[in-house]
mmCIF file of C-alpha atoms in Angstrom:
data_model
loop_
_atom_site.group_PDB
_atom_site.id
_atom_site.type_symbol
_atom_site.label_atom_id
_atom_site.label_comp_id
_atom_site.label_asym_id
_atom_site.label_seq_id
_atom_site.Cartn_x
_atom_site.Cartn_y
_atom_site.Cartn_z
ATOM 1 C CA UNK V 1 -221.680 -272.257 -168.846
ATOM 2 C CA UNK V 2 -221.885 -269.915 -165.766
ATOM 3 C CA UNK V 3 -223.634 -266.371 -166.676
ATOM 4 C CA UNK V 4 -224.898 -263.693 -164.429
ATOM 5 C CA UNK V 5 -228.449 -262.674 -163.675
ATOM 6 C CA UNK V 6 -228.362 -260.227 -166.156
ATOM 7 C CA UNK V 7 -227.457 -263.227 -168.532
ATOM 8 C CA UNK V 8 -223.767 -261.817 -169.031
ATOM 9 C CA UNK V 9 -220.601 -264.071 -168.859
ATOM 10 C CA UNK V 10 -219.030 -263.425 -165.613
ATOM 11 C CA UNK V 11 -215.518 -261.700 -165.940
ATOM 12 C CA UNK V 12 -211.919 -263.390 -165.163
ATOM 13 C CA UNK V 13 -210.294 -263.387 -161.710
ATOM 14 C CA UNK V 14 -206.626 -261.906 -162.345
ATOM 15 C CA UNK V 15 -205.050 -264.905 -162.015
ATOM 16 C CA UNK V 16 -207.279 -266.634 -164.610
ATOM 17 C CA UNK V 17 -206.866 -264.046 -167.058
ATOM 18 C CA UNK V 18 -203.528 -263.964 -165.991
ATOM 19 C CA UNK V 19 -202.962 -267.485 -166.934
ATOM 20 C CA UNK V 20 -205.007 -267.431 -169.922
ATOM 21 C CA UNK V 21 -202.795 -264.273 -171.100
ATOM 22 C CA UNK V 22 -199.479 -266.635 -170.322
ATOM 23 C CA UNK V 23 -201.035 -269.614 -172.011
ATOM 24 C CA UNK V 24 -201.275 -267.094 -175.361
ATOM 25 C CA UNK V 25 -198.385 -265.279 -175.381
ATOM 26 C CA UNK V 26 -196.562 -268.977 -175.095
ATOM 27 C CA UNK V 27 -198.666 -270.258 -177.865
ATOM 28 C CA UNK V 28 -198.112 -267.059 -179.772
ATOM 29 C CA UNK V 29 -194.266 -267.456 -179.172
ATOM 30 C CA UNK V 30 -194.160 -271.163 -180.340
ATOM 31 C CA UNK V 31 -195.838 -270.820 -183.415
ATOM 32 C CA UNK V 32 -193.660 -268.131 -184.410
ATOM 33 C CA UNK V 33 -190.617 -269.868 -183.332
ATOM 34 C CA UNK V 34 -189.778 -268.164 -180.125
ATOM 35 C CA UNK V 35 -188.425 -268.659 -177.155
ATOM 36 C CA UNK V 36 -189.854 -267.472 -174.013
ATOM 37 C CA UNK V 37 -188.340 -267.755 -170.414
ATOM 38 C CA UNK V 38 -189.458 -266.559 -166.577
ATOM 39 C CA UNK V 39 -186.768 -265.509 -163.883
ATOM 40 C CA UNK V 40 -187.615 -263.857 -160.253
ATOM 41 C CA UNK V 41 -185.566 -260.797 -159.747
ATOM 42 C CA UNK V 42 -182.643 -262.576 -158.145
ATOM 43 C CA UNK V 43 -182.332 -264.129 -161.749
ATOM 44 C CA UNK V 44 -183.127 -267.562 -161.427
ATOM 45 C CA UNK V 45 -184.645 -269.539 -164.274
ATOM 46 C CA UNK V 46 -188.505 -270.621 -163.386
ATOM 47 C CA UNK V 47 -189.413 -271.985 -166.977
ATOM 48 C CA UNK V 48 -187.444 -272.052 -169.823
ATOM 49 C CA UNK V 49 -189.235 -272.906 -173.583
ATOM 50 C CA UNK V 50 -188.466 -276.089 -175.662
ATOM 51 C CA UNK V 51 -187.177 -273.654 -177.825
ATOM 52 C CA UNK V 52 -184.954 -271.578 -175.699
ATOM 53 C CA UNK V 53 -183.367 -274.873 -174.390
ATOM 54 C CA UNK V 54 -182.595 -275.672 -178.062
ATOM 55 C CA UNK V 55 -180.973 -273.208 -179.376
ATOM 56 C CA UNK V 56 -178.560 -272.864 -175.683
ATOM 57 C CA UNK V 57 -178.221 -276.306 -176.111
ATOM 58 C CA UNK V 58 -179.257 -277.546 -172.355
ATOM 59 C CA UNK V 59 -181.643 -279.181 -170.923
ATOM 60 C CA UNK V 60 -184.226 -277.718 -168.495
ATOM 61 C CA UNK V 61 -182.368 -279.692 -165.630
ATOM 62 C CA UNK V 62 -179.364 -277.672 -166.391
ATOM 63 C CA UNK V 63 -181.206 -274.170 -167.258
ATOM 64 C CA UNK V 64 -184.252 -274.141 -164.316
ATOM 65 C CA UNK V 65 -183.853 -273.016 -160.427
ATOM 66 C CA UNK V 66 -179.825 -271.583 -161.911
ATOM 67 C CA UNK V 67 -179.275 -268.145 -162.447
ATOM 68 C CA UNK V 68 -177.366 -266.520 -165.397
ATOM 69 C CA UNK V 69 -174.202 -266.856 -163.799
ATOM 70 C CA UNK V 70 -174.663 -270.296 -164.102
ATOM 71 C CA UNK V 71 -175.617 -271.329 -167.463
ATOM 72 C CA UNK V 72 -173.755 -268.665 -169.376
ATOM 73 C CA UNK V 73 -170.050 -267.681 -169.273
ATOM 74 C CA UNK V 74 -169.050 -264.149 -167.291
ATOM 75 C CA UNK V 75 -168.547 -261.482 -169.594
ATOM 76 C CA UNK V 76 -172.343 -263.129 -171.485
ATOM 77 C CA UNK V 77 -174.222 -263.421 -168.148
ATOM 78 C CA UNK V 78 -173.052 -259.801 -166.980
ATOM 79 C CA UNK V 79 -174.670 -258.561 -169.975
ATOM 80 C CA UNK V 80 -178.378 -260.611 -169.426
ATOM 81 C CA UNK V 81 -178.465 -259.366 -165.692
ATOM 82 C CA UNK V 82 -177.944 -255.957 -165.995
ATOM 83 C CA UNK V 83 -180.875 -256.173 -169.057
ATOM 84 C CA UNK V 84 -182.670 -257.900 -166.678
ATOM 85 C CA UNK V 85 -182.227 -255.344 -163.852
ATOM 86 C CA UNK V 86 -183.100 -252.726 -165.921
ATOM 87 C CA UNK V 87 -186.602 -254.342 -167.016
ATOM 88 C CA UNK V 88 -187.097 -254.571 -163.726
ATOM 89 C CA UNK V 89 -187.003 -250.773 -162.929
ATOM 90 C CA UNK V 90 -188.636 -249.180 -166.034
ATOM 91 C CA UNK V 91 -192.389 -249.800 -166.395
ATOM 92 C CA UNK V 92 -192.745 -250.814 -170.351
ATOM 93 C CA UNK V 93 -191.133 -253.583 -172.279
ATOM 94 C CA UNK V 94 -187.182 -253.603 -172.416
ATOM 95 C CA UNK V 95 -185.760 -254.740 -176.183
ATOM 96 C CA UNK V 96 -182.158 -255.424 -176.569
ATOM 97 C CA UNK V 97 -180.214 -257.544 -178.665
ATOM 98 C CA UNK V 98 -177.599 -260.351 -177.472
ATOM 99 C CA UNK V 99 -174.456 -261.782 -178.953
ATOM 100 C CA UNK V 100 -172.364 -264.511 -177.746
ATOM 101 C CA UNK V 101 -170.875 -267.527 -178.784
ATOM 102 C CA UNK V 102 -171.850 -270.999 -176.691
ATOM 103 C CA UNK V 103 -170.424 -274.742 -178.042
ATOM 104 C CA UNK V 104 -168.767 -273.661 -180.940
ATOM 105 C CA UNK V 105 -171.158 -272.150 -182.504
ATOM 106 C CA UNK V 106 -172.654 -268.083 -182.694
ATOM 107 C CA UNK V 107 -175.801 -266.959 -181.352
ATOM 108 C CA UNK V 108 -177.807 -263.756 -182.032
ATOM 109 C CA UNK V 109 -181.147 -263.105 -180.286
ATOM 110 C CA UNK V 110 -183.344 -260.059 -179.918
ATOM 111 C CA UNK V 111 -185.080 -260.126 -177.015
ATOM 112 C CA UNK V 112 -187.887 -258.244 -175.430
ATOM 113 C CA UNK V 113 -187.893 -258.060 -171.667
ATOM 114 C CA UNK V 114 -190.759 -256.741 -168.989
ATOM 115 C CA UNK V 115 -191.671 -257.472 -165.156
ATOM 116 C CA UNK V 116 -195.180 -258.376 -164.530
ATOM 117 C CA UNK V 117 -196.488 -259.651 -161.060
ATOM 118 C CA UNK V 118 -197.820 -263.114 -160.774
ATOM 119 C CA UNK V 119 -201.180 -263.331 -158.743
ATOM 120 C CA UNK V 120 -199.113 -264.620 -155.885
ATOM 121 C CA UNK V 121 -197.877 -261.195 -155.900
ATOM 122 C CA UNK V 122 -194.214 -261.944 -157.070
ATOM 123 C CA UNK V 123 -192.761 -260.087 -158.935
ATOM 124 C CA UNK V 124 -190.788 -261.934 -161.850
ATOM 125 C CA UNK V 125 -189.116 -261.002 -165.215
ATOM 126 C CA UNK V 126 -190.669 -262.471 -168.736
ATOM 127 C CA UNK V 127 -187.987 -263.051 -171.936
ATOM 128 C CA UNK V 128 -189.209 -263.273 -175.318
ATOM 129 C CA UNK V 129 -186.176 -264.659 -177.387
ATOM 130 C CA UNK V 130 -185.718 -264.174 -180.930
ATOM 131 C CA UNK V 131 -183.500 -266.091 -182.927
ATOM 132 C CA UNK V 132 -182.101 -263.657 -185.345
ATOM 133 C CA UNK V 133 -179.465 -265.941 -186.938
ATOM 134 C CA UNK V 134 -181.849 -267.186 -189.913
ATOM 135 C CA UNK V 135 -182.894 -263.297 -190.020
ATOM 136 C CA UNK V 136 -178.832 -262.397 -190.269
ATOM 137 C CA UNK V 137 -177.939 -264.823 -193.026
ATOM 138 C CA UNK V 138 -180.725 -263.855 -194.886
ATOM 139 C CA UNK V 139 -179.591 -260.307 -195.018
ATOM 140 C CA UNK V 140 -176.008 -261.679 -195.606
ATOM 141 C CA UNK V 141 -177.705 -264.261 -198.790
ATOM 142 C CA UNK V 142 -179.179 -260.796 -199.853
ATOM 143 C CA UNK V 143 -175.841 -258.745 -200.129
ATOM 144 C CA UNK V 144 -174.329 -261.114 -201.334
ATOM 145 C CA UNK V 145 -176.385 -261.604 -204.423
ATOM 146 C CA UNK V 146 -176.508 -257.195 -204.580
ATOM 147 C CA UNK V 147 -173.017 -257.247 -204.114
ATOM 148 C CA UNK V 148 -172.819 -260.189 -207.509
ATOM 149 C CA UNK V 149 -175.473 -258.246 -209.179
ATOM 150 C CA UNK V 150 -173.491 -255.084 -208.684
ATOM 151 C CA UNK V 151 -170.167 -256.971 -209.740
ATOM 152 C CA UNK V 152 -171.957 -258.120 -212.660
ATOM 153 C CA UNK V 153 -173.145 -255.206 -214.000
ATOM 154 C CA UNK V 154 -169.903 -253.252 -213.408
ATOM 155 C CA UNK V 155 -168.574 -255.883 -215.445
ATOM 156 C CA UNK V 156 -171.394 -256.126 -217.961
ATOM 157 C CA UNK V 157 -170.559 -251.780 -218.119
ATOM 158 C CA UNK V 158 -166.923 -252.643 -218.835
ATOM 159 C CA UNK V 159 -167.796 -255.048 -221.755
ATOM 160 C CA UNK V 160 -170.387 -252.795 -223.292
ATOM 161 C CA UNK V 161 -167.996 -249.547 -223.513
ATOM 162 C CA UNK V 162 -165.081 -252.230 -225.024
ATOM 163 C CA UNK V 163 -167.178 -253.232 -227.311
ATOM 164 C CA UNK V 164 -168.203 -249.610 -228.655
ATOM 165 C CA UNK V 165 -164.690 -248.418 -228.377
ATOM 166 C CA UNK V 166 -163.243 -251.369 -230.241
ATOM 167 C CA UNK V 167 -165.911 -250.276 -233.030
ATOM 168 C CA UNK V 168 -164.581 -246.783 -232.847
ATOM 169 C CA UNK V 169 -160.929 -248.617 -233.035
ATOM 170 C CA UNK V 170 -158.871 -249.801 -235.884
ATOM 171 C CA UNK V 171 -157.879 -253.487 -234.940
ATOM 172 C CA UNK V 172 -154.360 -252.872 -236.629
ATOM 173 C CA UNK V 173 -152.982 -249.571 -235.740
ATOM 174 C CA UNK V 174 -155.293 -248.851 -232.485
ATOM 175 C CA UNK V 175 -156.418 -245.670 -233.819
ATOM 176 C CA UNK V 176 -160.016 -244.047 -234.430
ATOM 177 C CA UNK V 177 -161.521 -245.507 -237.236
ATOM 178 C CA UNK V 178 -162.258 -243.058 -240.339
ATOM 179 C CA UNK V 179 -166.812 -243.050 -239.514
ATOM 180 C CA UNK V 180 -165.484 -242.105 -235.900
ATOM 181 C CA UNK V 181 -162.491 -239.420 -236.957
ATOM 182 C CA UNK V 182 -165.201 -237.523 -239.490
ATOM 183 C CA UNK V 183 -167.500 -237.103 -236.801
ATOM 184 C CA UNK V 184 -164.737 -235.543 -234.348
ATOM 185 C CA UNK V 185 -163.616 -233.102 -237.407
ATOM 186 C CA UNK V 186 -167.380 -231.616 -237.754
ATOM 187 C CA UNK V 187 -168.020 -231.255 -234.543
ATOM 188 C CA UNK V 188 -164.281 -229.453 -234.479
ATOM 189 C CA UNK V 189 -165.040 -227.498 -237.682
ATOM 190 C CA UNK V 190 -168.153 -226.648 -235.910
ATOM 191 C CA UNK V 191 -166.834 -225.826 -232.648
ATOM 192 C CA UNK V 192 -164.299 -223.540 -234.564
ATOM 193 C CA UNK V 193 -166.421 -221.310 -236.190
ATOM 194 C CA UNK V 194 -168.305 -220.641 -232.944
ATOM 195 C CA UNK V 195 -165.653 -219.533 -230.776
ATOM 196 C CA UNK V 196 -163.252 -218.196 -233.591
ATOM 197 C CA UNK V 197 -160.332 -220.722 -232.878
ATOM 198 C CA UNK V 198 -158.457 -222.656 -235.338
ATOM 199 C CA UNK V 199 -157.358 -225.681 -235.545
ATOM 200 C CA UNK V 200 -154.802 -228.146 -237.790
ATOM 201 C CA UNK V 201 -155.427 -231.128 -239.877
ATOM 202 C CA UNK V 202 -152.524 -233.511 -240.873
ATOM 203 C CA UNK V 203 -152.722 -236.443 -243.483
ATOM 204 C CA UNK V 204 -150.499 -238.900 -243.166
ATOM 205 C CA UNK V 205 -148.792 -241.879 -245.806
ATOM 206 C CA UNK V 206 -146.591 -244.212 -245.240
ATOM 207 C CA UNK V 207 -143.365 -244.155 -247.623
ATOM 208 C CA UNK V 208 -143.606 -247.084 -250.550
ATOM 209 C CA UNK V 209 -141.653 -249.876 -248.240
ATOM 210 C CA UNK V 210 -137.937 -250.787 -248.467
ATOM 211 C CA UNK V 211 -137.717 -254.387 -250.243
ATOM 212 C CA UNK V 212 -136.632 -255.758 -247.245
ATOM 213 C CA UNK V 213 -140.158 -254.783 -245.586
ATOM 214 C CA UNK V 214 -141.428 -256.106 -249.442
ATOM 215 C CA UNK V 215 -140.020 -259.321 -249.060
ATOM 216 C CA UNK V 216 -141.020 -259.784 -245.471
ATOM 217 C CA UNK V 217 -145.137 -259.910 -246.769
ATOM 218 C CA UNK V 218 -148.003 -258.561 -245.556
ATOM 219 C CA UNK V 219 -147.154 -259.221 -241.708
ATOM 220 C CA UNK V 220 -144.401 -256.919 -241.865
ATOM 221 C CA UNK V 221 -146.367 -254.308 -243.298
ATOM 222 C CA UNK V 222 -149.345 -255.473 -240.267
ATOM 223 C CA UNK V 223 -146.027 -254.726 -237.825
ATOM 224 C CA UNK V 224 -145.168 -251.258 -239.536
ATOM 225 C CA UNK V 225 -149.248 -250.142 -238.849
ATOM 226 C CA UNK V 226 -149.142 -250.764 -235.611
ATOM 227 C CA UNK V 227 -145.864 -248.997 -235.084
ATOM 228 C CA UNK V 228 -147.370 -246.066 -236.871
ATOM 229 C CA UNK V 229 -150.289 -246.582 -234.687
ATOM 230 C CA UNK V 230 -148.380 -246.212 -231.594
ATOM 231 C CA UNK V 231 -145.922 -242.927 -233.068
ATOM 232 C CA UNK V 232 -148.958 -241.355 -233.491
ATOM 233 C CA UNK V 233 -150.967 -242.315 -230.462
ATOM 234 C CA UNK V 234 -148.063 -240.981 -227.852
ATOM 235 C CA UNK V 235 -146.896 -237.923 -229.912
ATOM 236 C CA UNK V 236 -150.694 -236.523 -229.734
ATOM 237 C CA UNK V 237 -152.323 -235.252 -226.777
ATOM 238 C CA UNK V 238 -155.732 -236.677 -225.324
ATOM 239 C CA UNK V 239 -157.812 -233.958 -227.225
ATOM 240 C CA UNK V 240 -156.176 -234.812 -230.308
ATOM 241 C CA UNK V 241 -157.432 -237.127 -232.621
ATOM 242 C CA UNK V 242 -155.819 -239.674 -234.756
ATOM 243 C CA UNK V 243 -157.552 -242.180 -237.157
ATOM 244 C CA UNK V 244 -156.432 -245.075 -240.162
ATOM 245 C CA UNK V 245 -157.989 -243.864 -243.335
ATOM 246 C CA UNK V 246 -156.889 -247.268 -245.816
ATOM 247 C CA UNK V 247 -154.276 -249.234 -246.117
ATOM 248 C CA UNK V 248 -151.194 -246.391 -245.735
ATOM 249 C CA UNK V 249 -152.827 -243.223 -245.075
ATOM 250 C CA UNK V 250 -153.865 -241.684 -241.632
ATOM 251 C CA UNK V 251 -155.126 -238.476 -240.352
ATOM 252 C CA UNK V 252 -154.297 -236.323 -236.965
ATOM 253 C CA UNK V 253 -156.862 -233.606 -236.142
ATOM 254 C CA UNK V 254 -154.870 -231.288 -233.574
ATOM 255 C CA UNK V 255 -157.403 -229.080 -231.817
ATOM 256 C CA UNK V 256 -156.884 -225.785 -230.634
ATOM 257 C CA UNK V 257 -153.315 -225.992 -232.700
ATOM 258 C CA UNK V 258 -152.220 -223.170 -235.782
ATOM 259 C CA UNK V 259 -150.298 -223.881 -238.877
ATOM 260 C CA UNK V 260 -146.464 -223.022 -237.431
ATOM 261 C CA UNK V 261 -147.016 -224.901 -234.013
ATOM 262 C CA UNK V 262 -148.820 -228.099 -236.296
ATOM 263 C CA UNK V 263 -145.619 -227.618 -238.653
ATOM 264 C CA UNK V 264 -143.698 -228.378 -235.516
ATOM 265 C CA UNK V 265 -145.135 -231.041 -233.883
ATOM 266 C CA UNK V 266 -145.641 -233.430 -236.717
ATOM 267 C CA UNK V 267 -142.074 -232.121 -238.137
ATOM 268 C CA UNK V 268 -141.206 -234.640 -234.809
ATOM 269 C CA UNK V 269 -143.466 -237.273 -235.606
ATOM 270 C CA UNK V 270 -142.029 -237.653 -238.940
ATOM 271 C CA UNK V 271 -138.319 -238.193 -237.503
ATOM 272 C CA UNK V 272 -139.416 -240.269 -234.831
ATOM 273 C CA UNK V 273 -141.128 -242.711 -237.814
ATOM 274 C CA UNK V 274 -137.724 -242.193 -239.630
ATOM 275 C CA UNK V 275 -135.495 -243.093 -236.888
ATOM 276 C CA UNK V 276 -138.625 -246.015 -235.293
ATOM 277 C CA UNK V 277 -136.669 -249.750 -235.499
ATOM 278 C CA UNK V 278 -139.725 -252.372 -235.920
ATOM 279 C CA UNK V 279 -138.257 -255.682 -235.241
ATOM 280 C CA UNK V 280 -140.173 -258.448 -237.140
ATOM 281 C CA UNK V 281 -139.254 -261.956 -236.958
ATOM 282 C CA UNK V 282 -135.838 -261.533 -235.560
ATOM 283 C CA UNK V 283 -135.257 -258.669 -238.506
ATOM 284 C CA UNK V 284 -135.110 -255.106 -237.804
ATOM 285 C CA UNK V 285 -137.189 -253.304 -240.335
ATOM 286 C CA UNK V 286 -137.650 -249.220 -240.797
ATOM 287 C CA UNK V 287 -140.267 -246.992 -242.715
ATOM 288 C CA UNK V 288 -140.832 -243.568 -243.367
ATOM 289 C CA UNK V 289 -143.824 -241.188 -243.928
ATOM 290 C CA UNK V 290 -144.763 -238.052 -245.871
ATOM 291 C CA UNK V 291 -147.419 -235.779 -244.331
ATOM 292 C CA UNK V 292 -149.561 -232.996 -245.241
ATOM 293 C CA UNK V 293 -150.842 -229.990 -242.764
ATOM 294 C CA UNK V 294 -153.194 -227.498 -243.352
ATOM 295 C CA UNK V 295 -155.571 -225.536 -240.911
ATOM 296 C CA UNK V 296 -158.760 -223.998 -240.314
ATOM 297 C CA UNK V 297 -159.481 -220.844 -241.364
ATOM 298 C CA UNK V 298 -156.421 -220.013 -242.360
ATOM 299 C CA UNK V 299 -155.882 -222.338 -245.033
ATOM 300 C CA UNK V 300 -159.441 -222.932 -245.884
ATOM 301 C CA UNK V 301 -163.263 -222.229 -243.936
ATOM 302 C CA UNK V 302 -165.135 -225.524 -245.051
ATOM 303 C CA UNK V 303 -164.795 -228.476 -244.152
ATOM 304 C CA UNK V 304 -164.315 -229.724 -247.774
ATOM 305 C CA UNK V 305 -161.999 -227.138 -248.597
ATOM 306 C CA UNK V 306 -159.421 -228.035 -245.834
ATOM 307 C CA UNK V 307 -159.384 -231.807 -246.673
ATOM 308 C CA UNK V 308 -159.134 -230.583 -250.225
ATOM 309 C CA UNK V 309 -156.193 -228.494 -249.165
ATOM 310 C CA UNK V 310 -154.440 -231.071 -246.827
ATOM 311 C CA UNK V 311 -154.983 -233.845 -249.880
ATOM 312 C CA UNK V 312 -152.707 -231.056 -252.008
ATOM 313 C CA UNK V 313 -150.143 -230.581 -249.016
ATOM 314 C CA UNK V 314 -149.497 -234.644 -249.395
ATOM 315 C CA UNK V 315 -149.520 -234.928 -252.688
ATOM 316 C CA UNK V 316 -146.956 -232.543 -252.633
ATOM 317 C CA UNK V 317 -144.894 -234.208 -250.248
ATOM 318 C CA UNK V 318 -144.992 -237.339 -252.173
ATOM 319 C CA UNK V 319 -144.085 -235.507 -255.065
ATOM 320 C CA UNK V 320 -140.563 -234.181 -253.407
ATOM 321 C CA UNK V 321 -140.010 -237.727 -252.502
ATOM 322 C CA UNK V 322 -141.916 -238.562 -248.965
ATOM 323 C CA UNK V 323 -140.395 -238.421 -245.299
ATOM 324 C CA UNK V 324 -140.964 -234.869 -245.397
ATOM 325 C CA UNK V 325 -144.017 -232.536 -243.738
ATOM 326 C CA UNK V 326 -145.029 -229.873 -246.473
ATOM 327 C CA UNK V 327 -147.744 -226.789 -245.592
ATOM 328 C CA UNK V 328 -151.014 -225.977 -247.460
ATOM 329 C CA UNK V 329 -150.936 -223.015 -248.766
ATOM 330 C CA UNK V 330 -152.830 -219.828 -246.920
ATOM 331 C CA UNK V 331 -155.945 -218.994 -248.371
ATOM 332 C CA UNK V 332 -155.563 -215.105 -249.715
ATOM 333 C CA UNK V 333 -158.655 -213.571 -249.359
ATOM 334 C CA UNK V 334 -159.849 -211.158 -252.187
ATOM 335 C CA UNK V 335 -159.598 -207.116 -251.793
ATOM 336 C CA UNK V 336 -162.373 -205.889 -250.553
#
């Protein structure tokens, strides 16, 4: 090994260190899958990687001493010589991206351009190609599977809110269950007293059934819930609530609604009932229902009470023979 008198290594001519620089950045470039190619500023190909050749799918007799215009179509070799152009005339790196398609197939590359002077004193034009296709489907693997994780859990949102809404749901009649409807009526009754408002609360029984529905079984009577179900659902409105207490008796809590204008409204749910054809088995089959309405505060300002109340409205419909909507009475408050 040469050293100087001082005992120092002596430094690199430039176009040792120049080709020692080349011999890296090539070496760097293969090992991380690269392709590198040369061109003099007319755009002719002086070396072209292993790589490069690859992935264009020529070989170096077809890719070296040509210039773009030869080895790629028009509109593709427009693009690479006006990149090329303008590495030559800015003095840092040029970066750009490239798309085309060549036999069949799509390419993708990022490359990174710059001019640099060979000791000769030539100027030329270096390439670093990147081959961003694995890089692309990668990126489209990785939506994909956000896109099926997304779908998944929209899905897995859809099933959980069934699920707790069919546990708020009677199976047979599609109404609120009765653990469900006592929680809306608290947090009405509560409501209520806060703001001053009142409110209605209706019990509902279906009329003993007409032998025919009798002789039919329990299926018929399955098919008379579910029409009652459905009365009840579309003659409410969405901040109404309607529930299945047993086996004939339901409940309507009508928010917001007085005694008259509750009067009314189920006065029309009892003649739709009355007049509601439930076809069964080829057989036409009819039922009735007797309801009870009382509200809060006018007929009563507990909880208790008004259930109490609207239990004594029913009964009293029953007792006058059913398919018929009978008032609680109006609670009379002492003299003071």
């Amino acid at each position: 090994m040469d050293v100087t008198a001082n005992g120092a290594a002596p430094a690199l001519a430039p176009e040792q260190l120049g080709a020692v620089l080349g011999a890296a950045a090539g070496a760097l470039a293969r090992q991380r899958g690269e392709g590198v190619a040369v061109q003099d500023v007319g755009g002719r190909y002086l070396h072209a990687s292993p790589e490069l050749l690859r992935w264009l799918d020529c070989s170096a007799a077809q890719v070296l001493g040509r210039s773009d215009a030869e080895v790629f179509e028009p509109s593709v070799a427009a693009t690479l010589r006006t990149a090329m152009a303008t590495a030559l005339a800015q003095p840092g790196p040029l970066a750009s991206e490239h798309r085309f398609e060549r036999g069949g197939r799509k390419h993708e590359f990022a490359v990174w351009r710059a001019a640099v002077t060979v000791p000769s004193g030539r100027p030329v034009v270096v390439s670093v190609w990147c081959d961003l296709g694995p890089t692309r489907e990668r990126e489209q693997q990785l939506r994909r599977a956000l896109e099926q994780i997304e779908h998944q859990q929209r899905a897995h949102d859809v099933l959980q809110r069934e699920l707790a809404e069919q546990t708020r749901r009677d199976p047979a009649s599609g109404l609120f269950t009765r653990a469900h409807f006592d929680d809306q009526l608290r947090r009405e009754v509560d409501l209520s007293t806060r703001e001053h408002r009142e409110f209605a609360l209706v019990l509902i029984e279906i009329d003993p059934p007409p032998p025919v529905v009798q002789a039919a079984g329990a299926s018929a009577e399955q098919a008379i819930l579910a029409a009652t179900g459905r009365v009840l659902r579309s003659g409410t409105r969405a901040m109404d609530a309607s529930c299945r207490i047993d086996e004939r008796r339901f409940a309507v809590l009508l928010s917001g609604v007085g005694l008259a204008t509750a009067h009314s409204r189920m006065e029309g749910l009892r003649r739709r009932c009355a007049t509601e054809i439930v076809v069964h088995e080829g057989q036409p089959l009819s039922f009735s229902a007797a309801m009870g309405v009382a509200s809060f505060p006018h007929t009563a300002q507990t909880q208790p009470a008004l259930v109490a109340a609207c239990e004594a409205a029913l009964a009293e419909a029953r007792r006058r023979g059913g398919n018929q909507v009978t008032l609680a009475a109006i609670r009379r408050d002492p003299p003071g």
